[in-house]
DNA sequence: AAAAACTCTTAACCTACATCAACGTTTTCA
DNA sequence: TGAAAACGTTGATGTAGGTTAAGAGTTTTT
């Protein structure tokens, strides 16, 4: 059930942010379950109850929304030591708006809302940690939103590869296009144009 | 310093979400300061340390980003019983990316990061409340982002006026255009087009 | 090893919205 | 109350990115 080596990574992540007793570390390790997700498999699927929050131990995910016209929009990519989940669904029980698909064979720790609720009661310090993590997520999304509405595609492209060097080796270009909010053809065109300068 | 009538509104807001002792209510009322903001005045200004978080007692604010080309982008409008602040700046001490301007004479309760920190230590239950509030904000922003990238302007316009009936009486049309991510001319044209159907 | 699926590129054409400019109306404020 | 500022509309024109289609290269599956 619990792999000590893997759970160490989650414990380290938390312990580097708040102080944990051995007791508390054990409670955390027991609350989370390890899950192997094969390349192309889904950790979260749209229109199902997305009642999972995951911490990425290894691998990469694309988190995306499938709109009413069938177009996919990548909200973010999630790497090692990132959280993956549909926050709206996790906290309300509503159906998920998001899909999370593994881009390579991946390993995550997952928790459901009931276990998390219990864990937060057992370790009140976690309330503060998760408040801060959520604030950080909100900050990141706010920056992403403002950049999306204020910068052109070339600027957003440069911002992405600067923030994630090497992402182009890991993520297919059409998914980068989707993250940028354009079609693959347009990204291809833009990159060709960039070479001219 | 503290206006009992006004502070009651903030206390009610909090007390409807977590249980508060009289003692705790008093601590909250003392931690927040009342502030009157005149129409067109700024509660938060870009590129200053935006170290304020405010709860709107009365009035309306537009919260917007001023980009490098001088264009304004409305992130959200804030009404009675909403929170206003630049979460990134408030929690990091960085300069604010956002401006918050009163659209009418308004009254808010404000708090700075140090006082909030202290308050959270005095009333640990507030950690949970603010975690949940932040989650809610993240949920709202995520929906806004996904709608922005997946729906056309007419759809976004309808979503806005459905979610905020009466907003067109309160907010100038060019600011609604800014919220929708287009220029005033384009919104004017779109509305004319809508009438034809 | 062959077939199927996926990925990227290029080109021609189209569309939604931006840009620039002008003008009438309403609101603000001195 | 009169001038100035803010607001909304319309028109002409420009452009970034969407749409459609086709083909070539690569990876995955059987």
XYZ file of C-alpha atoms (C1' of nucleotides) in Angstrom:
454
model
C 0.000 0.000 0.000
C 2.519 2.564 1.153
C 5.885 2.702 -0.490
C 8.272 4.235 2.009
C 10.626 5.580 -0.620
C 7.910 7.332 -2.566
C 6.046 8.606 0.477
C 9.310 10.137 1.645
C 9.098 12.535 -1.282
C 5.683 13.805 -0.239
C 6.720 14.006 3.417
C 9.845 15.935 2.440
C 7.754 18.362 0.410
C 5.475 19.012 3.374
C 8.205 18.948 6.015
C 10.162 21.600 4.127
C 7.182 23.917 4.580
C 5.898 23.114 8.066
C 7.443 21.198 10.941
C 6.169 17.642 11.307
C 6.473 15.138 14.105
C 7.190 11.507 13.250
C 3.650 10.776 14.301
C 2.251 13.296 11.863
C 4.458 12.101 9.018
C 3.008 8.665 9.534
C -0.564 9.969 9.433
C 0.167 11.705 6.135
C 1.802 8.664 4.596
C -1.239 6.603 5.586
C -3.786 9.066 4.247
C -2.344 9.091 0.725
C -2.389 6.164 -1.685
C 0.205 5.540 -4.338
C -0.995 5.198 -7.907
C 0.842 4.307 -11.104
C -0.615 5.990 -14.178
C 0.474 4.664 -17.552
C 1.262 7.010 -20.437
C -1.970 8.284 -22.032
C -4.110 7.061 -19.131
C -6.321 9.482 -17.236
C -5.979 10.418 -13.604
C -9.061 12.639 -13.779
C -11.810 12.617 -16.394
C -14.213 15.370 -17.310
C -17.859 14.873 -16.345
C -17.022 12.301 -13.731
C -16.823 13.125 -10.059
C -13.198 14.194 -10.029
C -12.814 13.494 -6.368
C -9.094 13.139 -6.306
C -6.192 15.381 -5.481
C -2.782 14.096 -6.507
C 0.835 14.898 -5.801
C 3.160 14.019 -8.665
C 6.073 11.828 -7.558
C 7.332 11.102 -11.053
C 6.210 11.862 -14.582
C 4.184 14.576 -16.300
C 0.515 15.364 -16.774
C -1.445 17.628 -19.026
C -4.531 19.085 -17.406
C -7.074 20.242 -19.945
C -10.664 21.212 -20.571
C -12.720 19.773 -23.415
C -15.158 22.420 -24.613
C -18.613 22.077 -26.122
C -17.144 22.091 -29.648
C -14.795 19.245 -28.804
C -11.701 21.444 -28.673
C -9.134 20.796 -25.962
C -7.633 23.629 -23.915
C -4.602 22.875 -21.780
C -4.873 24.637 -18.430
C -1.459 23.563 -17.191
C 1.210 20.921 -17.297
C 2.105 19.226 -14.012
C 5.570 17.915 -13.251
C 7.338 16.278 -10.316
C 6.314 17.768 -6.945
C 3.257 19.512 -8.378
C -0.348 19.024 -7.429
C -2.974 17.833 -9.894
C -6.688 18.072 -9.402
C -9.886 19.846 -10.276
C -10.196 22.096 -7.282
C -13.814 22.933 -8.028
C -14.882 19.321 -8.231
C -12.735 18.127 -5.330
C -14.260 20.610 -2.941
C -17.856 20.603 -4.086
C -18.530 17.101 -5.327
C -19.575 18.549 -8.681
C -18.543 16.825 -11.881
C -15.031 17.606 -13.004
C -14.484 20.219 -15.698
C -10.991 18.908 -16.273
C -9.065 15.945 -17.566
C -5.611 14.986 -16.344
C -3.730 12.704 -18.689
C -0.258 11.216 -18.139
C 2.197 12.257 -20.853
C 4.549 9.487 -19.738
C 4.369 6.633 -17.243
C 3.852 8.436 -13.949
C 3.512 7.868 -10.233
C 1.329 9.983 -7.953
C 0.010 10.060 -4.424
C -3.728 10.557 -4.284
C -6.222 11.482 -1.617
C -9.992 11.840 -1.611
C -11.918 14.673 0.059
C -13.019 12.636 3.052
C -9.519 11.428 3.885
C -8.166 14.929 3.387
C -10.784 16.411 5.676
C -9.842 13.882 8.327
C -6.144 14.535 7.871
C -6.667 18.272 8.257
C -8.457 17.651 11.528
C -5.642 15.465 12.752
C -2.920 17.935 11.743
C -4.335 21.468 11.964
C -1.029 22.890 10.741
C -1.906 21.467 7.343
C -4.751 23.969 7.094
C -2.173 26.704 6.865
C -0.025 24.772 4.404
C -2.917 24.092 2.056
C -4.106 27.677 2.374
C -0.669 28.809 1.235
C -0.493 26.236 -1.563
C -3.907 27.345 -2.800
C -2.817 30.985 -2.681
C 0.214 30.063 -4.739
C -1.954 28.283 -7.302
C -4.232 31.295 -7.473
C -1.244 33.578 -8.000
C 0.059 31.408 -10.830
C -3.327 31.245 -12.527
C -3.834 34.993 -12.176
C -0.517 35.634 -13.896
C -1.404 33.134 -16.612
C -4.756 34.806 -17.180
C -3.352 38.311 -17.344
C -0.572 37.242 -19.694
C -3.087 35.493 -21.928
C -5.253 38.580 -22.309
C -2.414 41.106 -22.593
C 0.420 39.454 -24.535
C 0.537 38.107 -28.071
C 1.253 34.490 -28.891
C 4.975 34.975 -29.474
C 5.368 36.621 -26.087
C 3.395 33.861 -24.366
C 5.462 31.235 -26.178
C 8.713 32.773 -24.992
C 7.424 33.091 -21.457
C 6.533 29.397 -21.422
C 9.847 28.060 -22.717
C 11.721 30.410 -20.427
C 9.738 29.225 -17.412
C 10.018 25.571 -18.472
C 13.237 25.041 -20.393
C 13.138 21.674 -22.070
C 9.356 21.503 -22.215
C 9.507 21.192 -25.986
C 11.392 17.914 -25.648
C 8.767 16.570 -23.258
C 5.467 17.842 -24.617
C 4.207 17.496 -28.215
C 3.987 20.792 -30.005
C 0.250 20.643 -30.573
C -0.239 20.510 -26.824
C 1.966 23.530 -26.375
C -0.212 25.250 -28.958
C -3.242 24.292 -26.902
C -1.635 25.750 -23.775
C -0.985 28.960 -25.689
C -4.583 29.084 -26.883
C -3.947 28.583 -30.600
C -4.083 25.765 -33.144
C -1.032 23.652 -33.997
C -0.955 25.141 -37.498
C -0.676 28.625 -36.037
C 2.180 27.678 -33.724
C 4.007 26.068 -36.598
C 3.537 29.240 -38.644
C 4.641 31.464 -35.772
C 7.830 29.501 -35.154
C 8.718 29.726 -38.826
C 8.145 33.456 -38.674
C 10.369 33.764 -35.589
C 13.272 32.177 -37.496
C 13.119 34.932 -40.086
C 14.154 37.586 -37.561
C -11.778 53.553 14.484
C -14.247 50.701 14.531
C -17.765 51.263 13.407
C -19.937 48.668 15.093
C -22.583 48.708 12.414
C -20.155 48.176 9.585
C -18.024 45.631 11.401
C -21.181 43.648 12.058
C -21.373 42.955 8.338
C -17.896 41.413 8.246
C -18.540 39.469 11.442
C -21.809 38.172 10.030
C -20.043 37.075 6.866
C -17.470 35.138 8.885
C -19.877 33.851 11.510
C -22.112 32.372 8.814
C -19.155 30.228 7.761
C -17.473 29.277 11.047
C -18.635 29.535 14.638
C -17.247 32.521 16.506
C -17.173 33.371 20.183
C -17.868 36.936 21.255
C -14.206 37.195 22.135
C -13.165 36.189 18.645
C -15.643 38.533 17.000
C -14.039 41.337 18.933
C -10.549 40.336 17.808
C -11.675 40.367 14.205
C -13.371 43.736 14.504
C -10.183 45.154 15.994
C -7.867 43.691 13.364
C -9.685 45.323 10.470
C -9.800 49.046 9.750
C -12.628 50.804 8.037
C -11.829 52.841 4.951
C -13.990 55.107 2.815
C -12.951 55.143 -0.832
C -14.375 57.886 -3.010
C -15.549 57.192 -6.535
C -12.540 56.907 -8.899
C -10.068 56.653 -6.041
C -7.729 53.703 -5.823
C -7.704 51.129 -3.055
C -4.716 49.351 -4.620
C -2.288 50.699 -7.199
C -0.076 48.803 -9.567
C 3.664 48.852 -8.916
C 3.197 49.837 -5.307
C 3.387 47.337 -2.494
C -0.272 46.311 -2.545
C -0.199 45.158 1.020
C -3.861 45.313 1.628
C -6.726 42.893 1.602
C -10.182 44.407 1.723
C -13.726 43.277 2.359
C -16.323 45.356 0.548
C -19.022 46.672 2.886
C -20.650 48.953 0.359
C -19.941 49.981 -3.208
C -18.209 48.482 -6.239
C -14.644 48.137 -7.446
C -13.020 47.286 -10.725
C -9.822 45.321 -10.356
C -7.616 45.598 -13.403
C -4.148 45.150 -14.835
C -2.382 47.817 -16.843
C -0.175 46.136 -19.429
C 3.103 47.270 -20.978
C 1.251 48.909 -23.882
C -0.913 50.924 -21.498
C -4.031 48.861 -22.108
C -6.258 48.047 -19.145
C -7.605 44.543 -18.555
C -10.361 44.093 -15.985
C -9.758 40.940 -13.959
C -12.973 41.185 -11.980
C -15.570 43.492 -10.496
C -16.029 43.374 -6.726
C -19.344 44.057 -5.030
C -20.729 44.043 -1.495
C -19.385 41.153 0.599
C -16.560 40.385 -1.820
C -12.862 40.457 -1.181
C -10.492 42.765 -3.061
C -6.742 42.422 -3.156
C -3.728 41.365 -5.120
C -3.168 37.972 -3.631
C 0.341 37.705 -5.086
C 1.456 41.009 -3.638
C -0.307 40.576 -0.306
C 1.392 37.294 0.405
C 4.839 37.960 -0.990
C 5.483 41.650 -0.462
C 6.115 42.004 -4.199
C 4.772 45.018 -6.039
C 1.133 44.785 -6.987
C 0.218 43.757 -10.531
C -3.271 45.096 -10.003
C -5.243 48.271 -9.491
C -8.501 48.421 -7.585
C -10.575 51.517 -8.317
C -13.901 52.454 -6.753
C -16.681 52.771 -9.319
C -18.809 54.593 -6.751
C -18.265 55.900 -3.235
C -17.441 52.765 -1.295
C -16.659 51.481 2.170
C -14.300 48.609 2.890
C -12.612 46.874 5.781
C -8.893 46.476 5.238
C -6.164 44.445 6.843
C -2.423 44.229 6.247
C -0.408 40.990 6.122
C 1.062 41.382 9.591
C -2.276 41.941 11.271
C -3.782 39.093 9.317
C -0.981 36.757 10.306
C -1.550 37.669 13.930
C -5.298 37.225 13.628
C -4.852 33.771 12.114
C -2.697 32.797 15.067
C -5.292 34.062 17.508
C -8.167 32.295 15.734
C -6.846 29.136 14.082
C -10.295 28.393 12.703
C -9.772 31.279 10.337
C -7.032 29.292 8.589
C -9.702 26.941 7.370
C -12.046 29.740 6.404
C -9.425 31.528 4.352
C -8.303 28.276 2.778
C -11.868 27.727 1.634
C -12.278 31.321 0.456
C -9.066 31.042 -1.541
C -10.224 27.762 -3.047
C -13.438 29.474 -4.069
C -11.526 32.327 -5.695
C -9.358 29.833 -7.546
C -12.454 28.004 -8.748
C -13.993 31.226 -10.034
C -10.819 32.278 -11.816
C -10.392 28.839 -13.361
C -13.902 29.004 -14.787
C -13.238 32.524 -16.055
C -10.028 31.431 -17.739
C -11.552 28.379 -19.393
C -14.539 30.377 -20.602
C -12.243 33.047 -22.003
C -10.240 30.582 -24.060
C -13.155 28.437 -25.188
C -16.152 30.727 -25.757
C -16.635 33.598 -28.172
C -17.316 37.149 -27.097
C -21.097 36.917 -27.383
C -21.162 33.826 -25.174
C -18.932 35.474 -22.593
C -21.087 38.587 -22.668
C -24.234 36.586 -21.998
C -22.550 34.635 -19.223
C -21.562 37.891 -17.540
C -24.941 39.580 -17.628
C -26.632 36.369 -16.563
C -24.282 36.016 -13.585
C -24.565 39.739 -12.734
C -27.966 41.037 -13.798
C -27.944 44.799 -13.626
C -24.205 45.122 -14.107
C -24.775 47.204 -17.230
C -26.509 49.856 -15.143
C -23.596 49.953 -12.720
C -20.520 49.601 -14.896
C -19.656 51.677 -18.001
C -19.747 49.665 -21.169
C -16.089 50.153 -22.034
C -15.173 48.479 -18.741
C -17.406 45.556 -19.549
C -15.592 45.341 -22.879
C -12.321 45.301 -20.970
C -13.623 42.469 -18.773
C -14.567 40.547 -21.903
C -11.150 41.121 -23.421
C -12.191 43.318 -26.341
C -12.241 47.021 -27.213
C -15.297 49.204 -26.581
C -15.838 49.593 -30.323
C -16.082 45.842 -30.708
C -18.602 45.479 -27.885
C -20.722 48.251 -29.351
C -20.696 46.522 -32.719
C -21.435 43.115 -31.204
C -24.467 44.427 -29.315
C -25.796 46.011 -32.475
C -25.368 42.689 -34.237
C -27.189 40.863 -31.425
C -30.239 43.091 -31.900
C -30.559 41.945 -35.518
C -31.371 38.350 -34.492
C 7.360 -5.717 -41.173
C 3.200 -3.777 -42.381
C -0.574 -0.999 -40.997
C -2.439 2.449 -38.344
C -2.152 6.343 -35.634
C -0.045 10.374 -34.514
C 2.739 14.596 -35.470
C 4.296 18.548 -37.935
C 4.388 21.592 -41.867
C 2.754 24.337 -45.690
C -0.604 26.884 -48.442
C -4.970 29.343 -49.738
C -8.616 31.443 -48.007
C -11.728 33.423 -44.265
C -13.280 35.831 -40.102
C -13.360 38.177 -35.749
C -11.566 41.714 -33.747
C -8.052 45.636 -33.680
C -6.876 50.070 -35.339
C -7.668 54.708 -36.604
C -10.609 58.403 -37.089
C -14.640 61.152 -36.701
C -18.789 62.707 -34.364
C -22.845 63.178 -31.193
C -24.318 62.633 -26.397
C -23.872 62.588 -21.524
C -21.538 63.519 -17.311
C -18.344 65.973 -14.491
C -16.545 69.746 -12.394
C -14.605 74.547 -12.044
C -23.780 77.160 -16.262
C -20.338 76.576 -19.493
C -16.093 74.033 -20.753
C -13.922 69.883 -20.612
C -13.809 65.170 -20.098
C -15.828 60.790 -20.562
C -18.725 57.768 -23.104
C -20.819 55.324 -26.962
C -21.432 54.636 -31.945
C -20.234 54.102 -36.718
C -17.262 53.408 -40.798
C -13.033 52.080 -43.414
C -9.237 49.305 -43.340
C -5.616 46.014 -41.391
C -4.130 41.623 -39.396
C -3.526 37.602 -36.304
C -5.031 33.488 -36.098
C -8.846 30.118 -37.582
C -10.344 26.816 -41.215
C -9.675 23.410 -44.549
C -6.936 20.413 -47.031
C -3.022 17.866 -48.304
C 1.289 15.519 -47.732
C 5.508 13.846 -45.519
C 7.834 12.019 -41.446
C 7.593 9.519 -37.158
C 5.923 6.471 -33.615
C 2.977 2.847 -32.024
C 0.453 -1.251 -32.556
C -0.373 -5.778 -34.318
